PDB file of C-alpha atoms in Angstrom:
ATOM      1  CA  UNK A   1      -1.289 -60.872  20.460  1.00 47.00           C
ATOM      2  CA  UNK A   2      -2.342 -59.277  23.690  1.00 58.00           C
ATOM      3  CA  UNK A   3      -0.146 -56.807  25.622  1.00 65.00           C
ATOM      4  CA  UNK A   4      -2.086 -57.127  28.598  1.00 64.00           C
ATOM      5  CA  UNK A   5       0.349 -58.401  31.227  1.00 77.00           C
ATOM      6  CA  UNK A   6      -1.073 -60.452  34.796  1.00 84.00           C
ATOM      7  CA  UNK A   7       0.017 -60.862  37.455  1.00 94.00           C
ATOM      8  CA  UNK A   8      -1.134 -60.848  41.129  1.00 96.00           C
ATOM      9  CA  UNK A   9       0.832 -59.184  44.340  1.00 97.00           C
ATOM     10  CA  UNK A  10      -0.095 -59.495  48.069  1.00 98.00           C
ATOM     11  CA  UNK A  11       1.851 -57.296  50.432  1.00 98.00           C
ATOM     12  CA  UNK A  12       1.686 -55.341  53.673  1.00 98.00           C
ATOM     13  CA  UNK A  13      -0.730 -57.706  55.967  1.00 98.00           C
ATOM     14  CA  UNK A  14      -3.244 -58.608  52.740  1.00 98.00           C
ATOM     15  CA  UNK A  15      -5.119 -61.809  52.994  1.00 98.00           C
ATOM     16  CA  UNK A  16      -6.496 -63.859  50.031  1.00 98.00           C
ATOM     17  CA  UNK A  17      -8.099 -67.262  50.497  1.00 98.00           C
ATOM     18  CA  UNK A  18      -9.076 -69.500  47.768  1.00 97.00           C
ATOM     19  CA  UNK A  19     -10.588 -71.953  49.597  1.00 96.00           C
ATOM     20  CA  UNK A  20     -13.407 -74.919  48.922  1.00 92.00           C
ATOM     21  CA  UNK A  21     -16.810 -75.553  50.343  1.00 89.00           C
ATOM     22  CA  UNK A  22     -16.214 -78.809  50.951  1.00 90.00           C
ATOM     23  CA  UNK A  23     -12.854 -80.337  49.484  1.00 87.00           C
ATOM     24  CA  UNK A  24     -13.372 -83.633  50.806  1.00 89.00           C
ATOM     25  CA  UNK A  25     -16.658 -83.802  48.418  1.00 91.00           C
ATOM     26  CA  UNK A  26     -15.934 -85.169  45.134  1.00 92.00           C
ATOM     27  CA  UNK A  27     -16.710 -83.151  41.989  1.00 91.00           C
ATOM     28  CA  UNK A  28     -17.089 -84.458  38.714  1.00 91.00           C
ATOM     29  CA  UNK A  29     -14.078 -82.837  37.260  1.00 90.00           C
ATOM     30  CA  UNK A  30     -10.772 -80.899  38.795  1.00 89.00           C
ATOM     31  CA  UNK A  31     -11.910 -77.860  40.695  1.00 95.00           C
ATOM     32  CA  UNK A  32      -8.457 -75.597  41.833  1.00 96.00           C
ATOM     33  CA  UNK A  33      -7.851 -73.251  44.322  1.00 96.00           C
ATOM     34  CA  UNK A  34      -6.084 -70.722  42.382  1.00 97.00           C
ATOM     35  CA  UNK A  35      -5.141 -70.368  38.839  1.00 95.00           C
ATOM     36  CA  UNK A  36      -2.773 -68.158  37.466  1.00 94.00           C
ATOM     37  CA  UNK A  37      -2.895 -68.133  33.895  1.00 90.00           C
ATOM     38  CA  UNK A  38      -1.500 -66.140  30.519  1.00 89.00           C
ATOM     39  CA  UNK A  39       2.294 -65.608  32.484  1.00 91.00           C
ATOM     40  CA  UNK A  40       0.341 -64.063  35.358  1.00 94.00           C
ATOM     41  CA  UNK A  41       2.886 -64.247  38.495  1.00 96.00           C
ATOM     42  CA  UNK A  42       2.379 -64.218  42.225  1.00 98.00           C
ATOM     43  CA  UNK A  43       4.045 -62.777  44.496  1.00 98.00           C
ATOM     44  CA  UNK A  44       3.630 -62.381  48.256  1.00 98.00           C
ATOM     45  CA  UNK A  45       5.783 -59.553  50.221  1.00 98.00           C
ATOM     46  CA  UNK A  46       5.634 -58.464  53.996  1.00 98.00           C
ATOM     47  CA  UNK A  47       3.543 -60.191  56.226  1.00 98.00           C
ATOM     48  CA  UNK A  48       1.037 -61.042  53.094  1.00 98.00           C
ATOM     49  CA  UNK A  49      -0.674 -64.532  53.683  1.00 98.00           C
ATOM     50  CA  UNK A  50      -2.380 -66.793  50.740  1.00 98.00           C
ATOM     51  CA  UNK A  51      -3.774 -69.548  51.398  1.00 98.00           C
ATOM     52  CA  UNK A  52      -5.334 -72.003  48.417  1.00 98.00           C
ATOM     53  CA  UNK A  53      -7.175 -75.378  48.195  1.00 98.00           C
ATOM     54  CA  UNK A  54      -8.147 -78.002  45.833  1.00 96.00           C
ATOM     55  CA  UNK A  55     -10.865 -80.422  45.449  1.00 95.00           C
ATOM     56  CA  UNK A  56     -11.098 -84.267  45.194  1.00 95.00           C
ATOM     57  CA  UNK A  57     -12.888 -85.791  42.012  1.00 94.00           C
ATOM     58  CA  UNK A  58     -14.221 -88.465  40.938  1.00 91.00           C
ATOM     59  CA  UNK A  59     -12.858 -87.813  37.079  1.00 85.00           C
ATOM     60  CA  UNK A  60      -9.174 -88.243  36.103  1.00 82.00           C
ATOM     61  CA  UNK A  61      -7.566 -85.232  37.376  1.00 91.00           C
ATOM     62  CA  UNK A  62      -7.686 -84.036  41.117  1.00 96.00           C
ATOM     63  CA  UNK A  63      -7.953 -79.949  41.986  1.00 96.00           C
ATOM     64  CA  UNK A  64      -4.283 -78.575  42.294  1.00 97.00           C
ATOM     65  CA  UNK A  65      -4.323 -75.847  45.180  1.00 97.00           C
ATOM     66  CA  UNK A  66      -2.406 -73.072  43.224  1.00 98.00           C
ATOM     67  CA  UNK A  67      -1.288 -73.911  39.874  1.00 97.00           C
ATOM     68  CA  UNK A  68       0.701 -71.410  37.577  1.00 96.00           C
ATOM     69  CA  UNK A  69       2.811 -71.219  34.174  1.00 94.00           C
ATOM     70  CA  UNK A  70       4.832 -68.034  35.803  1.00 96.00           C
ATOM     71  CA  UNK A  71       6.904 -67.268  38.689  1.00 97.00           C
ATOM     72  CA  UNK A  72       5.452 -67.123  42.201  1.00 98.00           C
ATOM     73  CA  UNK A  73       7.829 -65.674  44.894  1.00 98.00           C
ATOM     74  CA  UNK A  74       7.244 -65.130  48.471  1.00 98.00           C
ATOM     75  CA  UNK A  75       9.243 -62.608  50.525  1.00 98.00           C
ATOM     76  CA  UNK A  76       9.566 -61.468  53.861  1.00 98.00           C
ATOM     77  CA  UNK A  77       7.318 -62.677  56.622  1.00 98.00           C
ATOM     78  CA  UNK A  78       4.645 -63.388  53.659  1.00 98.00           C
ATOM     79  CA  UNK A  79       3.063 -66.938  54.118  1.00 98.00           C
ATOM     80  CA  UNK A  80       1.785 -69.422  51.543  1.00 98.00           C
ATOM     81  CA  UNK A  81      -0.325 -72.309  52.461  1.00 98.00           C
ATOM     82  CA  UNK A  82      -2.139 -74.894  50.174  1.00 98.00           C
ATOM     83  CA  UNK A  83      -3.464 -78.428  50.292  1.00 98.00           C
ATOM     84  CA  UNK A  84      -4.837 -80.260  47.570  1.00 97.00           C
ATOM     85  CA  UNK A  85      -5.608 -83.719  46.107  1.00 96.00           C
ATOM     86  CA  UNK A  86      -3.724 -82.876  42.928  1.00 96.00           C
ATOM     87  CA  UNK A  87      -0.487 -80.921  43.729  1.00 97.00           C
ATOM     88  CA  UNK A  88      -0.486 -77.944  46.196  1.00 98.00           C
ATOM     89  CA  UNK A  89       1.365 -76.215  44.287  1.00 98.00           C
ATOM     90  CA  UNK A  90       2.369 -76.273  41.042  1.00 98.00           C
ATOM     91  CA  UNK A  91       4.309 -74.087  38.713  1.00 97.00           C
ATOM     92  CA  UNK A  92       5.697 -74.023  34.842  1.00 97.00           C
ATOM     93  CA  UNK A  93       8.591 -72.074  35.673  1.00 97.00           C
ATOM     94  CA  UNK A  94      10.353 -70.804  39.293  1.00 98.00           C
ATOM     95  CA  UNK A  95       9.367 -70.661  42.532  1.00 98.00           C
ATOM     96  CA  UNK A  96      11.742 -68.359  44.400  1.00 98.00           C
ATOM     97  CA  UNK A  97      11.541 -67.727  48.243  1.00 98.00           C
ATOM     98  CA  UNK A  98      13.520 -64.879  50.207  1.00 98.00           C
ATOM     99  CA  UNK A  99      11.937 -65.286  53.124  1.00 98.00           C
ATOM    100  CA  UNK A 100       8.448 -66.140  54.488  1.00 98.00           C
ATOM    101  CA  UNK A 101       6.968 -69.688  55.137  1.00 98.00           C
ATOM    102  CA  UNK A 102       5.429 -72.360  53.067  1.00 98.00           C
ATOM    103  CA  UNK A 103       3.090 -74.756  54.145  1.00 98.00           C
ATOM    104  CA  UNK A 104       2.322 -77.433  51.510  1.00 98.00           C
ATOM    105  CA  UNK A 105       0.185 -80.514  51.331  1.00 98.00           C
ATOM    106  CA  UNK A 106      -1.273 -83.237  49.151  1.00 98.00           C
ATOM    107  CA  UNK A 107      -3.438 -86.031  49.311  1.00 96.00           C
ATOM    108  CA  UNK A 108      -2.717 -87.784  45.850  1.00 95.00           C
ATOM    109  CA  UNK A 109       0.470 -85.706  44.199  1.00 96.00           C
ATOM    110  CA  UNK A 110       3.574 -83.832  44.780  1.00 97.00           C
ATOM    111  CA  UNK A 111       3.016 -80.701  47.702  1.00 98.00           C
ATOM    112  CA  UNK A 112       5.768 -78.843  45.429  1.00 98.00           C
ATOM    113  CA  UNK A 113       6.024 -79.466  41.663  1.00 98.00           C
ATOM    114  CA  UNK A 114       8.159 -77.236  40.029  1.00 98.00           C
ATOM    115  CA  UNK A 115       9.091 -77.630  36.074  1.00 98.00           C
ATOM    116  CA  UNK A 116      12.178 -75.249  36.615  1.00 98.00           C
ATOM    117  CA  UNK A 117      13.871 -74.425  40.001  1.00 98.00           C
ATOM    118  CA  UNK A 118      13.054 -73.955  43.699  1.00 98.00           C
ATOM    119  CA  UNK A 119      15.469 -71.502  45.493  1.00 98.00           C
ATOM    120  CA  UNK A 120      15.010 -70.569  49.075  1.00 98.00           C
ATOM    121  CA  UNK A 121      16.743 -68.369  51.212  1.00 98.00           C
ATOM    122  CA  UNK A 122      16.104 -67.628  55.123  1.00 98.00           C
ATOM    123  CA  UNK A 123      13.026 -69.229  54.538  1.00 98.00           C
ATOM    124  CA  UNK A 124      10.752 -72.213  56.155  1.00 98.00           C
ATOM    125  CA  UNK A 125       9.188 -74.580  54.243  1.00 98.00           C
ATOM    126  CA  UNK A 126       6.842 -77.511  55.561  1.00 98.00           C
ATOM    127  CA  UNK A 127       5.747 -80.212  52.412  1.00 98.00           C
ATOM    128  CA  UNK A 128       3.874 -83.396  52.982  1.00 98.00           C
ATOM    129  CA  UNK A 129       2.795 -85.910  49.930  1.00 97.00           C
ATOM    130  CA  UNK A 130       0.133 -88.905  50.878  1.00 95.00           C
ATOM    131  CA  UNK A 131       0.672 -90.385  47.236  1.00 89.00           C
ATOM    132  CA  UNK A 132       3.036 -91.827  45.528  1.00 88.00           C
ATOM    133  CA  UNK A 133       5.317 -88.663  44.606  1.00 92.00           C
ATOM    134  CA  UNK A 134       8.045 -86.686  45.746  1.00 95.00           C
ATOM    135  CA  UNK A 135       6.818 -84.268  48.653  1.00 97.00           C
ATOM    136  CA  UNK A 136       9.051 -81.536  46.519  1.00 98.00           C
ATOM    137  CA  UNK A 137       9.902 -82.137  43.408  1.00 98.00           C
ATOM    138  CA  UNK A 138      11.586 -79.620  40.962  1.00 98.00           C
ATOM    139  CA  UNK A 139      13.060 -80.336  38.056  1.00 98.00           C
ATOM    140  CA  UNK A 140      15.280 -77.572  37.140  1.00 97.00           C
ATOM    141  CA  UNK A 141      17.488 -77.967  40.480  1.00 98.00           C
ATOM    142  CA  UNK A 142      16.836 -76.802  44.424  1.00 98.00           C
ATOM    143  CA  UNK A 143      19.265 -74.519  46.450  1.00 98.00           C
ATOM    144  CA  UNK A 144      18.364 -74.482  50.121  1.00 98.00           C
ATOM    145  CA  UNK A 145      20.368 -71.540  51.787  1.00 98.00           C
ATOM    146  CA  UNK A 146      20.029 -70.523  55.406  1.00 98.00           C
ATOM    147  CA  UNK A 147      16.468 -72.044  55.698  1.00 98.00           C
ATOM    148  CA  UNK A 148      14.699 -75.167  57.749  1.00 98.00           C
ATOM    149  CA  UNK A 149      13.006 -77.887  54.910  1.00 98.00           C
ATOM    150  CA  UNK A 150      11.054 -80.371  56.189  1.00 98.00           C
ATOM    151  CA  UNK A 151       9.713 -82.680  53.659  1.00 98.00           C
ATOM    152  CA  UNK A 152       7.960 -85.955  54.047  1.00 97.00           C
ATOM    153  CA  UNK A 153       5.816 -88.700  52.290  1.00 97.00           C
ATOM    154  CA  UNK A 154       5.374 -91.879  52.936  1.00 95.00           C
ATOM    155  CA  UNK A 155       5.408 -93.326  49.265  1.00 93.00           C
ATOM    156  CA  UNK A 156       7.876 -91.655  47.224  1.00 95.00           C
ATOM    157  CA  UNK A 157      11.152 -89.447  47.515  1.00 96.00           C
ATOM    158  CA  UNK A 158      11.028 -86.632  49.871  1.00 98.00           C
ATOM    159  CA  UNK A 159      12.731 -84.415  47.941  1.00 98.00           C
ATOM    160  CA  UNK A 160      13.779 -84.997  43.991  1.00 97.00           C
ATOM    161  CA  UNK A 161      15.301 -82.946  41.320  1.00 98.00           C
ATOM    162  CA  UNK A 162      16.640 -83.883  37.592  1.00 97.00           C
ATOM    163  CA  UNK A 163      18.874 -81.036  38.297  1.00 97.00           C
ATOM    164  CA  UNK A 164      21.088 -80.743  41.381  1.00 98.00           C
ATOM    165  CA  UNK A 165      20.206 -80.324  44.830  1.00 98.00           C
ATOM    166  CA  UNK A 166      22.197 -77.745  46.697  1.00 98.00           C
ATOM    167  CA  UNK A 167      21.845 -77.390  50.481  1.00 98.00           C
ATOM    168  CA  UNK A 168      23.925 -74.433  52.699  1.00 98.00           C
ATOM    169  CA  UNK A 169      23.987 -73.572  56.257  1.00 98.00           C
ATOM    170  CA  UNK A 170      20.084 -75.219  56.213  1.00 98.00           C
ATOM    171  CA  UNK A 171      18.216 -77.534  58.776  1.00 98.00           C
ATOM    172  CA  UNK A 172      16.764 -80.389  56.355  1.00 98.00           C
ATOM    173  CA  UNK A 173      14.735 -82.852  57.376  1.00 98.00           C
ATOM    174  CA  UNK A 174      13.549 -85.037  54.526  1.00 97.00           C
ATOM    175  CA  UNK A 175      11.838 -88.540  55.087  1.00 97.00           C
ATOM    176  CA  UNK A 176      10.839 -90.302  51.970  1.00 96.00           C
ATOM    177  CA  UNK A 177       9.317 -93.886  52.098  1.00 94.00           C
ATOM    178  CA  UNK A 178      10.422 -97.017  52.378  1.00 94.00           C
ATOM    179  CA  UNK A 179      12.523 -97.889  49.386  1.00 93.00           C
ATOM    180  CA  UNK A 180      12.666 -94.495  47.909  1.00 95.00           C
ATOM    181  CA  UNK A 181      15.302 -91.671  48.757  1.00 95.00           C
ATOM    182  CA  UNK A 182      15.203 -88.936  51.016  1.00 96.00           C
ATOM    183  CA  UNK A 183      17.205 -86.756  49.014  1.00 97.00           C
ATOM    184  CA  UNK A 184      17.563 -87.280  45.452  1.00 97.00           C
ATOM    185  CA  UNK A 185      19.001 -85.958  42.346  1.00 97.00           C
ATOM    186  CA  UNK A 186      20.385 -87.157  39.016  1.00 93.00           C
ATOM    187  CA  UNK A 187      22.620 -84.074  38.988  1.00 96.00           C
ATOM    188  CA  UNK A 188      24.082 -84.617  42.652  1.00 96.00           C
ATOM    189  CA  UNK A 189      23.525 -83.105  46.179  1.00 97.00           C
ATOM    190  CA  UNK A 190      25.549 -80.729  47.686  1.00 97.00           C
ATOM    191  CA  UNK A 191      25.293 -80.489  51.117  1.00 96.00           C
ATOM    192  CA  UNK A 192      27.490 -77.919  52.976  1.00 97.00           C
ATOM    193  CA  UNK A 193      27.261 -76.349  56.716  1.00 96.00           C
ATOM    194  CA  UNK A 194      23.771 -78.224  57.098  1.00 95.00           C
ATOM    195  CA  UNK A 195      22.071 -80.870  59.518  1.00 93.00           C
TER     196      UNK A 195
END
Protein backbone atom coordinates (compact mmCIF):
# COMPACT_ATOMS: atom_id res chain seq x y z
CA UNK A 1 0.00 0.00 0.00
CA UNK A 2 1.09 3.56 -0.65
CA UNK A 3 2.41 5.63 2.26
CA UNK A 4 1.89 8.84 0.30
CA UNK A 5 -0.76 11.22 1.61
CA UNK A 6 -2.49 13.68 -0.68
CA UNK A 7 -4.10 17.05 0.00
CA UNK A 8 -4.88 20.44 -1.49
CA UNK A 9 -4.50 23.43 0.85
CA UNK A 10 -5.20 26.98 -0.35
CA UNK A 11 -4.45 29.74 2.18
CA UNK A 12 -3.64 33.43 2.47
CA UNK A 13 -4.78 34.97 -0.85
CA UNK A 14 -4.13 31.90 -3.00
CA UNK A 15 -6.37 31.46 -6.04
CA UNK A 16 -6.96 28.33 -8.11
CA UNK A 17 -9.28 28.24 -11.11
CA UNK A 18 -10.07 24.94 -12.84
CA UNK A 19 -12.19 26.16 -15.75
CA UNK A 20 -13.24 24.77 -19.12
CA UNK A 21 -12.46 26.56 -22.39
CA UNK A 22 -16.12 26.05 -23.37
CA UNK A 23 -18.13 24.24 -20.69
CA UNK A 24 -21.35 24.25 -22.74
CA UNK A 25 -19.69 22.54 -25.73
CA UNK A 26 -20.47 18.85 -25.24
CA UNK A 27 -17.58 16.44 -24.94
CA UNK A 28 -17.92 12.71 -25.62
CA UNK A 29 -17.33 11.93 -21.96
CA UNK A 30 -17.44 13.59 -18.53
CA UNK A 31 -14.82 16.29 -17.93
CA UNK A 32 -14.58 17.40 -14.30
CA UNK A 33 -13.12 20.70 -13.13
CA UNK A 34 -11.15 19.30 -10.17
CA UNK A 35 -10.87 15.66 -9.15
CA UNK A 36 -9.34 14.81 -5.76
CA UNK A 37 -8.76 11.10 -5.28
CA UNK A 38 -6.74 8.66 -3.14
CA UNK A 39 -8.02 10.33 0.03
CA UNK A 40 -6.86 13.83 -0.91
CA UNK A 41 -8.54 16.43 1.29
CA UNK A 42 -9.40 19.90 0.00
CA UNK A 43 -9.05 22.80 2.44
CA UNK A 44 -9.49 26.56 1.93
CA UNK A 45 -8.39 29.07 4.58
CA UNK A 46 -7.96 32.81 5.05
CA UNK A 47 -9.06 34.62 1.85
CA UNK A 48 -8.28 31.78 -0.54
CA UNK A 49 -10.39 31.29 -3.67
CA UNK A 50 -11.16 28.07 -5.55
CA UNK A 51 -13.32 27.98 -8.67
CA UNK A 52 -14.07 24.84 -10.67
CA UNK A 53 -16.26 24.09 -13.65
CA UNK A 54 -17.60 20.80 -15.03
CA UNK A 55 -18.32 20.35 -18.74
CA UNK A 56 -21.45 19.26 -20.59
CA UNK A 57 -21.36 15.85 -22.23
CA UNK A 58 -23.18 13.89 -24.92
CA UNK A 59 -22.37 10.68 -23.03
CA UNK A 60 -24.14 9.15 -20.05
CA UNK A 61 -22.25 11.19 -17.46
CA UNK A 62 -21.78 14.93 -17.04
CA UNK A 63 -18.75 16.80 -15.74
CA UNK A 64 -18.65 17.62 -12.02
CA UNK A 65 -17.22 20.90 -10.78
CA UNK A 66 -15.37 19.22 -7.89
CA UNK A 67 -15.37 15.50 -7.16
CA UNK A 68 -13.64 14.17 -4.05
CA UNK A 69 -13.44 11.03 -1.95
CA UNK A 70 -12.25 12.89 1.17
CA UNK A 71 -13.28 15.86 3.32
CA UNK A 72 -13.75 19.33 1.89
CA UNK A 73 -13.27 22.22 4.35
CA UNK A 74 -13.84 25.97 3.88
CA UNK A 75 -12.78 28.38 6.64
CA UNK A 76 -12.37 32.07 7.49
CA UNK A 77 -13.20 34.31 4.46
CA UNK A 78 -12.30 31.71 1.83
CA UNK A 79 -14.59 31.22 -1.18
CA UNK A 80 -15.42 28.08 -3.12
CA UNK A 81 -17.34 28.50 -6.37
CA UNK A 82 -18.36 25.59 -8.60
CA UNK A 83 -20.62 25.28 -11.63
CA UNK A 84 -21.28 22.08 -13.52
CA UNK A 85 -23.61 19.97 -15.62
CA UNK A 86 -23.16 17.08 -13.19
CA UNK A 87 -22.94 17.82 -9.46
CA UNK A 88 -21.24 21.14 -8.77
CA UNK A 89 -19.55 19.65 -5.68
CA UNK A 90 -19.55 15.96 -4.75
CA UNK A 91 -17.72 14.33 -1.85
CA UNK A 92 -17.84 10.80 -0.48
CA UNK A 93 -17.21 12.08 3.05
CA UNK A 94 -17.94 15.37 4.89
CA UNK A 95 -18.20 18.99 3.78
CA UNK A 96 -17.36 21.39 6.62
CA UNK A 97 -17.60 25.19 6.70
CA UNK A 98 -16.26 27.28 9.57
CA UNK A 99 -16.92 30.65 7.99
CA UNK A 100 -16.36 31.18 4.30
CA UNK A 101 -18.51 31.45 1.21
CA UNK A 102 -19.95 28.78 -1.04
CA UNK A 103 -21.54 29.41 -4.45
CA UNK A 104 -22.57 26.22 -6.29
CA UNK A 105 -24.81 25.60 -9.28
CA UNK A 106 -25.67 22.53 -11.38
CA UNK A 107 -27.60 22.24 -14.64
CA UNK A 108 -28.62 18.56 -14.36
CA UNK A 109 -27.71 17.31 -10.86
CA UNK A 110 -27.24 18.41 -7.25
CA UNK A 111 -25.45 21.65 -6.50
CA UNK A 112 -24.09 19.92 -3.37
CA UNK A 113 -24.05 16.10 -3.16
CA UNK A 114 -22.47 14.88 0.07
CA UNK A 115 -22.34 11.20 1.04
CA UNK A 116 -21.83 11.93 4.74
CA UNK A 117 -22.62 15.21 6.52
CA UNK A 118 -22.72 18.93 5.74
CA UNK A 119 -21.82 21.24 8.63
CA UNK A 120 -21.75 25.03 8.36
CA UNK A 121 -21.07 27.59 11.09
CA UNK A 122 -20.71 31.30 10.30
CA UNK A 123 -20.93 30.63 6.56
CA UNK A 124 -22.71 32.05 3.53
CA UNK A 125 -24.07 29.44 1.10
CA UNK A 126 -25.91 29.76 -2.21
CA UNK A 127 -26.91 26.58 -4.04
CA UNK A 128 -28.91 26.29 -7.26
CA UNK A 129 -29.90 23.12 -9.12
CA UNK A 130 -31.87 23.11 -12.35
CA UNK A 131 -32.26 19.33 -12.87
CA UNK A 132 -34.58 16.94 -11.03
CA UNK A 133 -32.40 16.71 -7.93
CA UNK A 134 -32.08 18.40 -4.54
CA UNK A 135 -30.05 21.59 -4.64
CA UNK A 136 -28.36 20.52 -1.39
CA UNK A 137 -28.27 16.82 -0.45
CA UNK A 138 -26.23 15.36 2.42
CA UNK A 139 -26.95 11.71 3.20
CA UNK A 140 -25.58 11.82 6.75
CA UNK A 141 -27.29 14.99 7.95
CA UNK A 142 -27.15 18.77 7.73
CA UNK A 143 -26.19 21.17 10.53
CA UNK A 144 -26.33 24.91 9.80
CA UNK A 145 -25.53 27.40 12.58
CA UNK A 146 -25.10 31.18 12.54
CA UNK A 147 -25.16 31.09 8.76
CA UNK A 148 -27.08 32.16 5.67
CA UNK A 149 -28.25 29.37 3.36
CA UNK A 150 -30.07 30.04 0.09
CA UNK A 151 -31.05 26.87 -1.74
CA UNK A 152 -33.20 26.81 -4.87
CA UNK A 153 -34.37 24.27 -7.42
CA UNK A 154 -37.44 24.22 -9.71
CA UNK A 155 -37.57 20.41 -10.03
CA UNK A 156 -36.68 18.87 -6.67
CA UNK A 157 -36.19 19.40 -2.93
CA UNK A 158 -34.25 22.53 -2.04
CA UNK A 159 -32.53 20.96 1.00
CA UNK A 160 -32.71 17.26 1.83
CA UNK A 161 -31.02 14.52 3.81
CA UNK A 162 -31.49 10.93 4.94
CA UNK A 163 -30.08 12.13 8.27
CA UNK A 164 -31.37 14.83 10.58
CA UNK A 165 -31.42 18.48 9.52
CA UNK A 166 -30.65 21.04 12.24
CA UNK A 167 -30.93 24.78 11.54
CA UNK A 168 -29.87 27.10 14.39
CA UNK A 169 -29.65 30.92 14.52
CA UNK A 170 -29.57 31.08 10.73
CA UNK A 171 -31.28 32.71 7.78
CA UNK A 172 -32.51 29.96 5.46
CA UNK A 173 -34.31 30.48 2.18
CA UNK A 174 -35.14 27.09 0.68
CA UNK A 175 -37.30 27.05 -2.46
CA UNK A 176 -38.21 23.64 -3.84
CA UNK A 177 -40.10 22.76 -6.98
CA UNK A 178 -43.87 22.30 -7.29
CA UNK A 179 -44.83 19.02 -5.62
CA UNK A 180 -41.45 18.82 -3.85
CA UNK A 181 -40.26 19.90 -0.40
CA UNK A 182 -38.39 23.04 0.53
CA UNK A 183 -36.72 21.14 3.39
CA UNK A 184 -36.98 17.36 3.76
CA UNK A 185 -35.42 14.76 6.03
CA UNK A 186 -36.64 11.25 6.80
CA UNK A 187 -34.86 11.62 10.17
CA UNK A 188 -36.51 14.92 11.18
CA UNK A 189 -35.93 18.65 10.94
CA UNK A 190 -35.09 20.82 13.98
CA UNK A 191 -35.25 24.61 13.57
CA UNK A 192 -34.44 27.07 16.35
CA UNK A 193 -33.70 30.79 16.38
CA UNK A 194 -33.89 30.88 12.60
CA UNK A 195 -35.93 32.54 9.91
